[in-house]
Short mmCIF file of N, CA and C in Angstrom, two decimals:
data_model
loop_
_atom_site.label_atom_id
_atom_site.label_comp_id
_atom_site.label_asym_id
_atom_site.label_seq_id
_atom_site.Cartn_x
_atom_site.Cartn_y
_atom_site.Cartn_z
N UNK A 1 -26.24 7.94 -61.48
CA UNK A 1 -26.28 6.60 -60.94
C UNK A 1 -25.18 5.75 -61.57
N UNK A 2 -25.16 5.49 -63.12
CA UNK A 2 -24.07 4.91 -63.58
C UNK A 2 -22.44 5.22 -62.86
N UNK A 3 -22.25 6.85 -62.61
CA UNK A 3 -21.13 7.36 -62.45
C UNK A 3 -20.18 6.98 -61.00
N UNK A 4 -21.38 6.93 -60.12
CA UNK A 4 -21.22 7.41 -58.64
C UNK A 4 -21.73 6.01 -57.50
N UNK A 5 -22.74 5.05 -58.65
CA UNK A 5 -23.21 3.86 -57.96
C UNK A 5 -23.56 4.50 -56.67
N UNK A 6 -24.43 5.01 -56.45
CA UNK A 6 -24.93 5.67 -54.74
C UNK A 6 -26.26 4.74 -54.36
N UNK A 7 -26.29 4.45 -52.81
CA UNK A 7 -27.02 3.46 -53.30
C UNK A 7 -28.68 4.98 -52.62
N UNK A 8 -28.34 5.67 -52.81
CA UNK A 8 -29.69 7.18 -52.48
C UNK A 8 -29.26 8.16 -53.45
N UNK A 9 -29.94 9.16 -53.95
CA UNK A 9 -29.67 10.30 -54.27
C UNK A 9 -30.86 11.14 -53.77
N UNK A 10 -30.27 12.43 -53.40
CA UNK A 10 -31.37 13.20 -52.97
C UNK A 10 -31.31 14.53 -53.07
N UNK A 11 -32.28 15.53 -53.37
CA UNK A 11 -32.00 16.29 -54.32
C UNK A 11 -32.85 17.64 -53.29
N UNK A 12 -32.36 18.55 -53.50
CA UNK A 12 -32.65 19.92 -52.83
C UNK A 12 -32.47 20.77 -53.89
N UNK A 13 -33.91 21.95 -53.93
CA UNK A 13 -33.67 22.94 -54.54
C UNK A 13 -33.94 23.95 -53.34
N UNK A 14 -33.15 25.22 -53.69
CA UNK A 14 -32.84 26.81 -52.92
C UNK A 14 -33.27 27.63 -53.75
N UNK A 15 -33.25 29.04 -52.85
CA UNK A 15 -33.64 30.13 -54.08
C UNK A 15 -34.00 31.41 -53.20
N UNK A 16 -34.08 31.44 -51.31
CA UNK A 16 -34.24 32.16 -50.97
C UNK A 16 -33.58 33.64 -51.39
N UNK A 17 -32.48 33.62 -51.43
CA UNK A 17 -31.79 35.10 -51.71
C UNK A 17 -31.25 35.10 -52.63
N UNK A 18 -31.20 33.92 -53.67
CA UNK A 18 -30.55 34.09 -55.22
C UNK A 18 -31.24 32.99 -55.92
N UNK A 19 -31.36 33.30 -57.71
CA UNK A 19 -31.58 32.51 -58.02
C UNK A 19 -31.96 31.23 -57.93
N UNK A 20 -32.74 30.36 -58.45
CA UNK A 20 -32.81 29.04 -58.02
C UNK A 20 -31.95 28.08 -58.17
N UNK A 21 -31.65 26.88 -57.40
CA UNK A 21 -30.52 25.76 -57.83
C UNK A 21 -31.00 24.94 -57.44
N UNK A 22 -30.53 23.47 -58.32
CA UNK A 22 -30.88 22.29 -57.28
C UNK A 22 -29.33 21.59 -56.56
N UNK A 23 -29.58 20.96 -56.23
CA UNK A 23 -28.34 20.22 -55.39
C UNK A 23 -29.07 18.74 -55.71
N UNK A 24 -27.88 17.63 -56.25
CA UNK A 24 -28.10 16.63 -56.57
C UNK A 24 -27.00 15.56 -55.81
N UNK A 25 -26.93 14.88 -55.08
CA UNK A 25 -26.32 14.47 -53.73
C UNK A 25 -26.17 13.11 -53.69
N UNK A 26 -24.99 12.31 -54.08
CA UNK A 26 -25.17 11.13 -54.10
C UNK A 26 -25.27 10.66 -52.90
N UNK A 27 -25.28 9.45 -51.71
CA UNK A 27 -25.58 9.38 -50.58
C UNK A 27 -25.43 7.70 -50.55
N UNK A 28 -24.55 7.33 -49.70
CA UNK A 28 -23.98 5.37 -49.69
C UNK A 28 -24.26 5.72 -48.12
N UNK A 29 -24.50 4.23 -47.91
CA UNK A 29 -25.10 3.50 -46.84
C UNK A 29 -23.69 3.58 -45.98
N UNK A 30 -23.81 3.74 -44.58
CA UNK A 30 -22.40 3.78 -43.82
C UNK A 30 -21.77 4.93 -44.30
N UNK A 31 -22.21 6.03 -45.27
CA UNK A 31 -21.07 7.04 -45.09
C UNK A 31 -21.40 8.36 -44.55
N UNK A 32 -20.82 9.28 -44.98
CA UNK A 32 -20.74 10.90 -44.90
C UNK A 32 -22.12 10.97 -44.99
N UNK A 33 -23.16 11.31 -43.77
CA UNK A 33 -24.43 11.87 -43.67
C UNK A 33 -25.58 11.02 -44.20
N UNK A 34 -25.33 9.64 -44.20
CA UNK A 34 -26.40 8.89 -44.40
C UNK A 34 -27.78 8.52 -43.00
N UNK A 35 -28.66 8.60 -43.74
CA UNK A 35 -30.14 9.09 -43.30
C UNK A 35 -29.98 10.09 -42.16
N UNK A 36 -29.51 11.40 -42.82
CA UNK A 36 -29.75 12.71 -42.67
C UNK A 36 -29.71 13.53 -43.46
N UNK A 37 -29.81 14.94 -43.39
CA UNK A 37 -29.79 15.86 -44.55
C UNK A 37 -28.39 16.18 -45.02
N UNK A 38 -28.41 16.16 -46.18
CA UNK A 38 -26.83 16.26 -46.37
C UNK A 38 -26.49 17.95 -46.37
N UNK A 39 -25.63 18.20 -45.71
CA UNK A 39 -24.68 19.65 -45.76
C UNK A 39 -24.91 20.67 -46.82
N UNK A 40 -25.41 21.87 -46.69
CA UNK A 40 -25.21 22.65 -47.92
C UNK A 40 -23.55 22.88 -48.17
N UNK A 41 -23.20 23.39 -46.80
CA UNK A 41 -21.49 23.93 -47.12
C UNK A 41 -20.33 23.43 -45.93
N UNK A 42 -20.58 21.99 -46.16
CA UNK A 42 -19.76 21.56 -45.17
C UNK A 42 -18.47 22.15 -44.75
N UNK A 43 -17.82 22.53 -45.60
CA UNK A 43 -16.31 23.19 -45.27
C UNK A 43 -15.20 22.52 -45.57
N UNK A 44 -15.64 20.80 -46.46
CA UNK A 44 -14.67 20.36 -46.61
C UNK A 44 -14.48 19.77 -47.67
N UNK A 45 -13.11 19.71 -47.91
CA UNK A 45 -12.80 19.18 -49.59
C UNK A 45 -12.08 17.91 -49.44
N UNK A 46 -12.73 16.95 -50.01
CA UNK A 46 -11.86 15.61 -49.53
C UNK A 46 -11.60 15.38 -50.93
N UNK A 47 -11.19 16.10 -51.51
CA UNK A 47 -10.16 15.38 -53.47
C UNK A 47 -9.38 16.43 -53.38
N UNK A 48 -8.04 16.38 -54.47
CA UNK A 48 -7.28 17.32 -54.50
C UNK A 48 -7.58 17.99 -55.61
N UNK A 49 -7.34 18.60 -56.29
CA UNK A 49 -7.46 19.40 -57.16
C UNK A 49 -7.16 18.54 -58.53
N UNK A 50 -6.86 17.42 -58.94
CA UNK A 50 -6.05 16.74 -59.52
C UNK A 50 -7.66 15.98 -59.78
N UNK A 51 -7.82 15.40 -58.75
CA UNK A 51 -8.90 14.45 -58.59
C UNK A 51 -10.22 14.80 -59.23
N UNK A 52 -10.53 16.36 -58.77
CA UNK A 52 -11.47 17.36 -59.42
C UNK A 52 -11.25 16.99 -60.92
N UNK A 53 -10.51 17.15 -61.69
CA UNK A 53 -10.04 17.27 -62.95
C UNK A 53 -10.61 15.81 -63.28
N UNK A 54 -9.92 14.95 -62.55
CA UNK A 54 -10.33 13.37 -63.47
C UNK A 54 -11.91 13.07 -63.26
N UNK A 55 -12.27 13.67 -62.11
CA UNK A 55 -13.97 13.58 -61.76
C UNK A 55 -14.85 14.24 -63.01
N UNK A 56 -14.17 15.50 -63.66
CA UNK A 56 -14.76 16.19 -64.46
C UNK A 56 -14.60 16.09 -65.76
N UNK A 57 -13.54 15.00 -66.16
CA UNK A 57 -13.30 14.99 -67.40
C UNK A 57 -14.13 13.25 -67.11
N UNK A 58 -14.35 12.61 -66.46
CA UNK A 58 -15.10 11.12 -66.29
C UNK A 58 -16.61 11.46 -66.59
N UNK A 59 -16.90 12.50 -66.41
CA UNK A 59 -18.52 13.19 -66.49
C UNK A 59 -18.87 13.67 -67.99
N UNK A 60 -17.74 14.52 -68.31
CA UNK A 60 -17.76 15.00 -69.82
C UNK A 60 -17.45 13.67 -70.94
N UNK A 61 -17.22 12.39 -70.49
CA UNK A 61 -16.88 11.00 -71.16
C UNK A 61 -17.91 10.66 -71.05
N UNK A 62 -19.24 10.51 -70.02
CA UNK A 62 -20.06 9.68 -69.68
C UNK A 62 -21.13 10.77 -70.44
N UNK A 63 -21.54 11.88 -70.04
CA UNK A 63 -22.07 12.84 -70.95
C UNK A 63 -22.45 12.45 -72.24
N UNK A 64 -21.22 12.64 -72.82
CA UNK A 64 -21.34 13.10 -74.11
C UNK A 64 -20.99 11.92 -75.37
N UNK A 65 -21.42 10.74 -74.62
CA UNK A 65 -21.45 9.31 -74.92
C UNK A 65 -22.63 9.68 -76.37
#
C-alpha cells in the first residue's frame, strides 16, 4: 500500500498443477482491469527492463527499512 498507493488490492492463490502461490495485485480505479479479475498472464510488459530494476531496488529500500 505505502509503495503502489492502489486504491484495491486483491489477492489470488493457485496450486492446481504446481505448488502453491499467491498473486498480490495492486488495482486503481479507471485502470488496467478494474472491477474485474485481474489477468494471470496477460502477455504484456509495460516497464522496460531498466524500470524493473528501479521497481526492485524501491521494494528492497522500503523492505528493509
Amino acid at each position: 500500500m505505502k509503495f503502489f498507493h492502489p486504491d484495491k488490492v486483491n489477492y489470488g492463490a493457485y496450486g492446481d498443477t504446481v505448488h502453491h502461490h499467491l498473486h498480490v495485485v495492486s488495482k486503481y480505479k479507471d485502470g488496467y482491469e478494474w472491477g474485474g479479475v485481474f489477468a494471470m498472464n496477460p502477455g504484456e510488459k509495460t516497464l522496460s527492463d531498466e524500470e524493473y530494476q528501479d521497481m526492485v531496488e524501491k521494494y528492497r529500500d522500503l523492505l528493509c527499512k
